[in-house]
Short mmCIF file of the C-alpha atoms (twelve columns), coordinates in Angstrom:
data_MODEL
# 
_entry.id   MODEL 
# 
loop_
_atom_site.group_PDB 
_atom_site.id 
_atom_site.type_symbol 
_atom_site.label_atom_id 
_atom_site.label_alt_id 
_atom_site.label_comp_id 
_atom_site.label_asym_id 
_atom_site.label_seq_id 
_atom_site.Cartn_x 
_atom_site.Cartn_y 
_atom_site.Cartn_z 
_atom_site.pdbx_PDB_model_num 
ATOM 1   C CA . UNK A 1   -6.234  23.112  7.742   1 
ATOM 2   C CA . UNK A 2   -5.537  22.276  11.369  1 
ATOM 3   C CA . UNK A 3   -1.876  22.570  12.403  1 
ATOM 4   C CA . UNK A 4   -0.949  21.524  15.938  1 
ATOM 5   C CA . UNK A 5   2.814   21.979  15.812  1 
ATOM 6   C CA . UNK A 6   5.151   24.620  14.397  1 
ATOM 7   C CA . UNK A 7   8.891   23.861  14.236  1 
ATOM 8   C CA . UNK A 8   9.934   26.775  12.013  1 
ATOM 9   C CA . UNK A 9   13.602  26.743  11.106  1 
ATOM 10  C CA . UNK A 10  14.186  23.047  11.829  1 
ATOM 11  C CA . UNK A 11  14.577  20.377  9.197   1 
ATOM 12  C CA . UNK A 12  11.923  17.676  9.194   1 
ATOM 13  C CA . UNK A 13  14.455  15.164  10.461  1 
ATOM 14  C CA . UNK A 14  15.150  17.423  13.445  1 
ATOM 15  C CA . UNK A 15  11.440  17.780  14.189  1 
ATOM 16  C CA . UNK A 16  10.578  14.107  14.533  1 
ATOM 17  C CA . UNK A 17  11.707  11.099  16.529  1 
ATOM 18  C CA . UNK A 18  14.224  8.583   15.207  1 
ATOM 19  C CA . UNK A 19  11.392  6.045   14.926  1 
ATOM 20  C CA . UNK A 20  9.216   8.386   12.883  1 
ATOM 21  C CA . UNK A 21  12.100  9.286   10.591  1 
ATOM 22  C CA . UNK A 22  12.692  5.602   9.874   1 
ATOM 23  C CA . UNK A 23  9.015   5.187   8.923   1 
ATOM 24  C CA . UNK A 24  9.265   8.286   6.741   1 
ATOM 25  C CA . UNK A 25  12.250  6.897   4.847   1 
ATOM 26  C CA . UNK A 26  10.559  3.531   4.347   1 
ATOM 27  C CA . UNK A 27  7.289   5.109   3.238   1 
ATOM 28  C CA . UNK A 28  9.056   7.420   0.784   1 
ATOM 29  C CA . UNK A 29  10.867  4.340   -0.540  1 
ATOM 30  C CA . UNK A 30  7.521   2.588   -0.988  1 
ATOM 31  C CA . UNK A 31  6.226   5.466   -3.091  1 
ATOM 32  C CA . UNK A 32  9.368   5.381   -5.223  1 
ATOM 33  C CA . UNK A 33  9.096   1.603   -5.680  1 
ATOM 34  C CA . UNK A 34  5.466   1.830   -6.784  1 
ATOM 35  C CA . UNK A 35  6.558   4.405   -9.365  1 
ATOM 36  C CA . UNK A 36  9.571   2.274   -10.330 1 
ATOM 37  C CA . UNK A 37  7.365   -0.701  -11.152 1 
ATOM 38  C CA . UNK A 38  4.855   1.406   -13.083 1 
ATOM 39  C CA . UNK A 39  1.907   1.121   -10.710 1 
ATOM 40  C CA . UNK A 40  1.364   4.812   -9.941  1 
ATOM 41  C CA . UNK A 41  -1.506  6.919   -11.277 1 
ATOM 42  C CA . UNK A 42  -0.051  10.429  -11.647 1 
ATOM 43  C CA . UNK A 43  -0.700  12.170  -8.297  1 
ATOM 44  C CA . UNK A 44  -3.644  9.920   -7.416  1 
ATOM 45  C CA . UNK A 45  -3.948  6.925   -5.087  1 
ATOM 46  C CA . UNK A 46  -2.138  6.827   -1.783  1 
ATOM 47  C CA . UNK A 47  0.215   4.941   0.471   1 
ATOM 48  C CA . UNK A 48  -0.011  5.665   4.177   1 
ATOM 49  C CA . UNK A 49  1.874   4.586   7.272   1 
ATOM 50  C CA . UNK A 50  1.202   4.858   10.980  1 
ATOM 51  C CA . UNK A 51  3.514   7.095   13.007  1 
ATOM 52  C CA . UNK A 52  4.968   5.248   16.032  1 
ATOM 53  C CA . UNK A 53  3.550   6.461   19.322  1 
ATOM 54  C CA . UNK A 54  0.249   6.760   21.184  1 
ATOM 55  C CA . UNK A 55  -1.250  9.368   18.839  1 
ATOM 56  C CA . UNK A 56  -3.349  8.191   15.937  1 
ATOM 57  C CA . UNK A 57  -1.154  9.978   13.418  1 
ATOM 58  C CA . UNK A 58  -0.278  8.865   9.916   1 
ATOM 59  C CA . UNK A 59  1.969   9.867   7.046   1 
ATOM 60  C CA . UNK A 60  0.646   10.312  3.514   1 
ATOM 61  C CA . UNK A 61  1.722   11.852  0.228   1 
ATOM 62  C CA . UNK A 62  1.564   15.594  -0.355  1 
ATOM 63  C CA . UNK A 63  -1.226  16.167  -2.871  1 
ATOM 64  C CA . UNK A 64  0.168   17.277  -6.212  1 
ATOM 65  C CA . UNK A 65  3.487   15.419  -6.149  1 
ATOM 66  C CA . UNK A 66  4.139   12.384  -8.315  1 
ATOM 67  C CA . UNK A 67  5.285   9.253   -6.538  1 
ATOM 68  C CA . UNK A 68  8.832   9.509   -7.904  1 
ATOM 69  C CA . UNK A 69  9.218   12.967  -6.312  1 
ATOM 70  C CA . UNK A 70  8.271   12.049  -2.766  1 
ATOM 71  C CA . UNK A 71  10.875  12.261  -0.023  1 
ATOM 72  C CA . UNK A 72  10.913  11.438  3.675   1 
ATOM 73  C CA . UNK A 73  10.642  15.128  4.545   1 
ATOM 74  C CA . UNK A 74  7.805   15.948  2.159   1 
ATOM 75  C CA . UNK A 75  5.394   13.382  3.614   1 
ATOM 76  C CA . UNK A 76  2.500   15.007  5.464   1 
ATOM 77  C CA . UNK A 77  1.434   14.014  8.986   1 
ATOM 78  C CA . UNK A 78  -2.326  13.756  9.492   1 
ATOM 79  C CA . UNK A 79  -4.791  12.437  12.032  1 
ATOM 80  C CA . UNK A 80  -7.405  9.714   11.555  1 
ATOM 81  C CA . UNK A 81  -9.788  12.264  10.014  1 
ATOM 82  C CA . UNK A 82  -7.236  13.435  7.461   1 
ATOM 83  C CA . UNK A 83  -6.454  16.746  9.200   1 
ATOM 84  C CA . UNK A 84  -2.867  18.025  8.959   1 
ATOM 85  C CA . UNK A 85  -1.230  18.034  12.398  1 
ATOM 86  C CA . UNK A 86  2.273   19.334  11.622  1 
ATOM 87  C CA . UNK A 87  3.448   22.446  9.828   1 
ATOM 88  C CA . UNK A 88  3.963   21.778  6.117   1 
ATOM 89  C CA . UNK A 89  4.085   23.613  2.812   1 
ATOM 90  C CA . UNK A 90  1.897   20.940  1.240   1 
ATOM 91  C CA . UNK A 91  -1.742  19.924  1.256   1 
ATOM 92  C CA . UNK A 92  -3.380  16.523  1.281   1 
ATOM 93  C CA . UNK A 93  -6.466  15.096  -0.349  1 
ATOM 94  C CA . UNK A 94  -8.684  14.207  2.647   1 
ATOM 95  C CA . UNK A 95  -11.002 12.130  0.455   1 
ATOM 96  C CA . UNK A 96  -8.039  9.995   -0.502  1 
ATOM 97  C CA . UNK A 97  -7.627  8.917   3.103   1 
ATOM 98  C CA . UNK A 98  -11.151 7.489   3.409   1 
ATOM 99  C CA . UNK A 99  -10.105 3.971   2.474   1 
ATOM 100 C CA . UNK A 100 -6.836  4.181   4.389   1 
ATOM 101 C CA . UNK A 101 -8.385  5.452   7.611   1 
ATOM 102 C CA . UNK A 102 -10.746 2.498   7.594   1 
ATOM 103 C CA . UNK A 103 -7.956  -0.048  7.219   1 
ATOM 104 C CA . UNK A 104 -5.621  1.639   9.698   1 
ATOM 105 C CA . UNK A 105 -8.325  1.502   12.345  1 
ATOM 106 C CA . UNK A 106 -8.371  -2.308  12.247  1 
ATOM 107 C CA . UNK A 107 -5.264  -2.815  14.400  1 
ATOM 108 C CA . UNK A 108 -1.499  -3.084  14.721  1 
ATOM 109 C CA . UNK A 109 -1.166  -5.316  11.657  1 
ATOM 110 C CA . UNK A 110 -2.305  -2.374  9.521   1 
ATOM 111 C CA . UNK A 111 0.607   0.022   9.930   1 
ATOM 112 C CA . UNK A 112 1.024   0.500   6.181   1 
ATOM 113 C CA . UNK A 113 -1.719  0.595   3.543   1 
ATOM 114 C CA . UNK A 114 -1.076  0.699   -0.218  1 
ATOM 115 C CA . UNK A 115 -3.760  1.413   -2.809  1 
ATOM 116 C CA . UNK A 116 -3.113  1.299   -6.578  1 
ATOM 117 C CA . UNK A 117 -4.987  1.840   -9.848  1 
ATOM 118 C CA . UNK A 118 -2.607  -0.135  -12.061 1 
ATOM 119 C CA . UNK A 119 -3.807  -1.217  -15.506 1 
ATOM 120 C CA . UNK A 120 -3.642  -4.944  -14.806 1 
ATOM 121 C CA . UNK A 121 -4.996  -4.606  -11.280 1 
ATOM 122 C CA . UNK A 122 -8.038  -2.669  -12.463 1 
ATOM 123 C CA . UNK A 123 -8.487  -5.097  -15.351 1 
ATOM 124 C CA . UNK A 124 -8.686  -8.091  -12.999 1 
ATOM 125 C CA . UNK A 125 -10.917 -6.139  -10.607 1 
ATOM 126 C CA . UNK A 126 -13.408 -5.833  -13.461 1 
ATOM 127 C CA . UNK A 127 -13.418 -9.563  -14.264 1 
ATOM 128 C CA . UNK A 128 -16.351 -11.445 -12.751 1 
ATOM 129 C CA . UNK A 129 -14.214 -14.361 -11.548 1 
ATOM 130 C CA . UNK A 130 -11.641 -12.127 -9.886  1 
ATOM 131 C CA . UNK A 131 -8.141  -13.516 -9.408  1 
ATOM 132 C CA . UNK A 132 -7.801  -17.028 -10.801 1 
ATOM 133 C CA . UNK A 133 -5.279  -19.687 -9.667  1 
ATOM 134 C CA . UNK A 134 -3.392  -19.516 -12.962 1 
ATOM 135 C CA . UNK A 135 0.079   -19.132 -11.470 1 
ATOM 136 C CA . UNK A 136 2.031   -19.967 -8.357  1 
ATOM 137 C CA . UNK A 137 2.098   -16.250 -7.598  1 
ATOM 138 C CA . UNK A 138 -1.692  -16.054 -7.703  1 
ATOM 139 C CA . UNK A 139 -2.099  -19.170 -5.565  1 
ATOM 140 C CA . UNK A 140 0.134   -17.696 -2.874  1 
ATOM 141 C CA . UNK A 141 -2.035  -14.560 -2.831  1 
ATOM 142 C CA . UNK A 142 -5.443  -16.267 -2.931  1 
ATOM 143 C CA . UNK A 143 -5.379  -17.499 0.648   1 
ATOM 144 C CA . UNK A 144 -5.005  -13.910 1.882   1 
ATOM 145 C CA . UNK A 145 -7.299  -12.133 -0.578  1 
ATOM 146 C CA . UNK A 146 -10.595 -10.307 -0.001  1 
ATOM 147 C CA . UNK A 147 -12.992 -8.408  -2.285  1 
ATOM 148 C CA . UNK A 148 -14.963 -5.179  -1.905  1 
ATOM 149 C CA . UNK A 149 -17.701 -4.109  -4.311  1 
ATOM 150 C CA . UNK A 150 -17.492 -0.735  -5.993  1 
ATOM 151 C CA . UNK A 151 -19.667 1.992   -4.438  1 
ATOM 152 C CA . UNK A 152 -18.406 5.033   -6.359  1 
ATOM 153 C CA . UNK A 153 -15.460 7.323   -5.626  1 
ATOM 154 C CA . UNK A 154 -14.501 6.749   -1.978  1 
ATOM 155 C CA . UNK A 155 -15.936 9.956   -0.518  1 
ATOM 156 C CA . UNK A 156 -18.628 8.543   1.768   1 
ATOM 157 C CA . UNK A 157 -17.379 7.798   5.268   1 
ATOM 158 C CA . UNK A 158 -20.005 5.128   5.876   1 
ATOM 159 C CA . UNK A 159 -18.280 2.944   3.262   1 
ATOM 160 C CA . UNK A 160 -15.444 2.432   5.728   1 
ATOM 161 C CA . UNK A 161 -17.508 0.051   7.852   1 
ATOM 162 C CA . UNK A 162 -18.276 -2.162  4.864   1 
ATOM 163 C CA . UNK A 163 -14.677 -2.105  3.684   1 
ATOM 164 C CA . UNK A 164 -13.434 -3.225  7.110   1 
ATOM 165 C CA . UNK A 165 -16.035 -5.990  7.136   1 
ATOM 166 C CA . UNK A 166 -14.987 -7.216  3.701   1 
ATOM 167 C CA . UNK A 167 -11.267 -7.108  4.484   1 
ATOM 168 C CA . UNK A 168 -11.767 -9.041  7.724   1 
ATOM 169 C CA . UNK A 169 -8.410  -10.683 8.614   1 
ATOM 170 C CA . UNK A 170 -6.975  -10.582 5.089   1 
ATOM 171 C CA . UNK A 171 -4.025  -8.462  3.940   1 
ATOM 172 C CA . UNK A 172 -4.798  -8.198  0.218   1 
ATOM 173 C CA . UNK A 173 -7.950  -6.860  -1.381  1 
ATOM 174 C CA . UNK A 174 -9.335  -6.403  -4.868  1 
ATOM 175 C CA . UNK A 175 -11.579 -3.344  -4.983  1 
ATOM 176 C CA . UNK A 176 -14.063 -4.272  -7.714  1 
ATOM 177 C CA . UNK A 177 -13.925 -2.004  -10.806 1 
ATOM 178 C CA . UNK A 178 -11.392 0.122   -8.953  1 
ATOM 179 C CA . UNK A 179 -7.986  -1.331  -8.089  1 
ATOM 180 C CA . UNK A 180 -5.892  -3.130  -5.504  1 
ATOM 181 C CA . UNK A 181 -5.078  -2.712  -1.832  1 
ATOM 182 C CA . UNK A 182 -2.563  -4.346  0.486   1 
ATOM 183 C CA . UNK A 183 -1.810  -3.893  4.160   1 
ATOM 184 C CA . UNK A 184 1.112   -4.812  6.378   1 
ATOM 185 C CA . UNK A 185 2.683   -4.347  9.772   1 
ATOM 186 C CA . UNK A 186 5.466   -2.523  7.913   1 
ATOM 187 C CA . UNK A 187 6.008   -0.857  4.554   1 
ATOM 188 C CA . UNK A 188 8.130   -3.857  3.587   1 
ATOM 189 C CA . UNK A 189 5.299   -6.327  4.262   1 
ATOM 190 C CA . UNK A 190 2.652   -4.258  2.474   1 
ATOM 191 C CA . UNK A 191 4.892   -3.727  -0.543  1 
ATOM 192 C CA . UNK A 192 5.824   -7.388  -0.934  1 
ATOM 193 C CA . UNK A 193 2.138   -8.325  -0.833  1 
ATOM 194 C CA . UNK A 194 1.458   -5.685  -3.468  1 
ATOM 195 C CA . UNK A 195 4.277   -7.039  -5.642  1 
ATOM 196 C CA . UNK A 196 2.779   -10.530 -5.589  1 
ATOM 197 C CA . UNK A 197 -0.782  -9.277  -6.149  1 
ATOM 198 C CA . UNK A 198 0.177   -6.959  -9.010  1 
ATOM 199 C CA . UNK A 199 2.281   -9.663  -10.645 1 
ATOM 200 C CA . UNK A 200 -0.512  -12.223 -10.309 1 
ATOM 201 C CA . UNK A 201 -2.897  -9.813  -12.038 1 
ATOM 202 C CA . UNK A 202 -0.424  -9.136  -14.852 1 
ATOM 203 C CA . UNK A 203 0.111   -12.851 -15.423 1 
ATOM 204 C CA . UNK A 204 -3.656  -13.392 -15.538 1 
ATOM 205 C CA . UNK A 205 -4.215  -10.606 -18.079 1 
ATOM 206 C CA . UNK A 206 -1.512  -12.075 -20.316 1 
ATOM 207 C CA . UNK A 207 -2.753  -15.644 -19.937 1 
ATOM 208 C CA . UNK A 208 -6.339  -14.711 -20.777 1 
ATOM 209 C CA . UNK A 209 -5.228  -12.721 -23.828 1 
ATOM 210 C CA . UNK A 210 -3.177  -15.600 -25.242 1 
ATOM 211 C CA . UNK A 211 -6.075  -17.167 -27.084 1 
ATOM 212 C CA . UNK A 212 -5.284  -20.726 -25.967 1 
ATOM 213 C CA . UNK A 213 -6.867  -23.127 -23.483 1 
ATOM 214 C CA . UNK A 214 -5.718  -22.600 -19.895 1 
ATOM 215 C CA . UNK A 215 -4.438  -25.220 -17.459 1 
ATOM 216 C CA . UNK A 216 -6.042  -25.021 -14.011 1 
ATOM 217 C CA . UNK A 217 -4.411  -26.639 -10.958 1 
ATOM 218 C CA . UNK A 218 -5.887  -29.794 -9.455  1 
ATOM 219 C CA . UNK A 219 -8.325  -29.533 -6.534  1 
ATOM 220 C CA . UNK A 220 -6.553  -28.672 -3.305  1 
ATOM 221 C CA . UNK A 221 -3.365  -27.403 -4.948  1 
ATOM 222 C CA . UNK A 222 -4.208  -23.670 -4.653  1 
ATOM 223 C CA . UNK A 223 -4.940  -24.094 -0.943  1 
ATOM 224 C CA . UNK A 224 -1.733  -26.085 -0.434  1 
ATOM 225 C CA . UNK A 225 0.311   -23.458 -2.273  1 
ATOM 226 C CA . UNK A 226 -1.251  -20.618 -0.273  1 
ATOM 227 C CA . UNK A 227 -0.325  -22.408 2.950   1 
ATOM 228 C CA . UNK A 228 3.223   -23.079 1.748   1 
ATOM 229 C CA . UNK A 229 3.657   -19.440 0.800   1 
ATOM 230 C CA . UNK A 230 3.000   -18.283 4.368   1 
ATOM 231 C CA . UNK A 231 5.832   -20.241 5.987   1 
ATOM 232 C CA . UNK A 232 7.851   -17.114 6.802   1 
ATOM 233 C CA . UNK A 233 4.912   -14.883 7.697   1 
ATOM 234 C CA . UNK A 234 5.658   -14.672 11.402  1 
ATOM 235 C CA . UNK A 235 9.139   -13.313 10.676  1 
ATOM 236 C CA . UNK A 236 7.840   -10.403 8.580   1 
ATOM 237 C CA . UNK A 237 7.302   -11.360 4.970   1 
ATOM 238 C CA . UNK A 238 9.088   -8.324  3.548   1 
ATOM 239 C CA . UNK A 239 12.238  -8.296  5.657   1 
ATOM 240 C CA . UNK A 240 14.407  -10.365 3.334   1 
ATOM 241 C CA . UNK A 241 13.612  -8.510  0.098   1 
ATOM 242 C CA . UNK A 242 13.333  -4.978  1.527   1 
ATOM 243 C CA . UNK A 243 17.072  -4.187  1.945   1 
ATOM 244 C CA . UNK A 244 17.675  -5.295  -1.653  1 
ATOM 245 C CA . UNK A 245 14.836  -3.063  -2.858  1 
ATOM 246 C CA . UNK A 246 16.319  -0.104  -0.985  1 
ATOM 247 C CA . UNK A 247 19.689  -0.799  -2.594  1 
ATOM 248 C CA . UNK A 248 17.970  -0.677  -5.975  1 
ATOM 249 C CA . UNK A 249 16.504  2.729   -5.151  1 
ATOM 250 C CA . UNK A 250 19.848  3.980   -3.844  1 
ATOM 251 C CA . UNK A 251 21.485  3.094   -7.154  1 
ATOM 252 C CA . UNK A 252 18.749  4.845   -9.150  1 
ATOM 253 C CA . UNK A 253 18.035  7.921   -6.992  1 
ATOM 254 C CA . UNK A 254 18.684  8.058   -3.224  1 
ATOM 255 C CA . UNK A 255 16.854  11.389  -2.797  1 
ATOM 256 C CA . UNK A 256 13.867  9.597   -1.216  1 
ATOM 257 C CA . UNK A 257 15.942  9.598   1.980   1 
ATOM 258 C CA . UNK A 258 16.042  13.417  2.128   1 
# 
């Protein structure tokens, strides 16, 4: 473990900038929301966020904590190689950052990366046709959706190049036989994309299990719907819903802010 800073005796909030603390609170909230909606996978999968500033530092979950335990202070600061760069009582899973480090390296629109192994997300990732335009929710997602073929557990660093290539300029990705991934300029943006993608997958699983013929939209309608769904993109797609989501967490358990 490589530790570059030691602030013994100070609380985490006292150790970091106001900007970093805000990211910490929002990232901890994102973990809690993923748990709240039932998309977590025990201590596995990750959500990461870029720390403001010139350093290529990121925040990620302490390995061994469930998503509903994570707080702003418990998040671990790492570099682009997954090395810990600030004193902490926790450890991280460096292999878990392989996918995230690839996406974060693509630019400023990749400040937050969410990866899930939800039941419905994995189910759709295993279907040959991928996400189908069976719902308005799915059609909104489809215009911003990429795919990446499964190569085994993400331990090989050379997979990062192929993942970046497959993601291209999209913000949502189905990792074949694996799960889902979303990216955003903020935790709010990445989470809202995940909400739509997860919901689209759940609707598809239910529709396909209904045992009745399905209605597909007319030609051109999915593309039209995808375009209509991006009308507020330049304003930050998650800004409107995010305060309400935080209020939900505050009513349930505000300890994510600690």
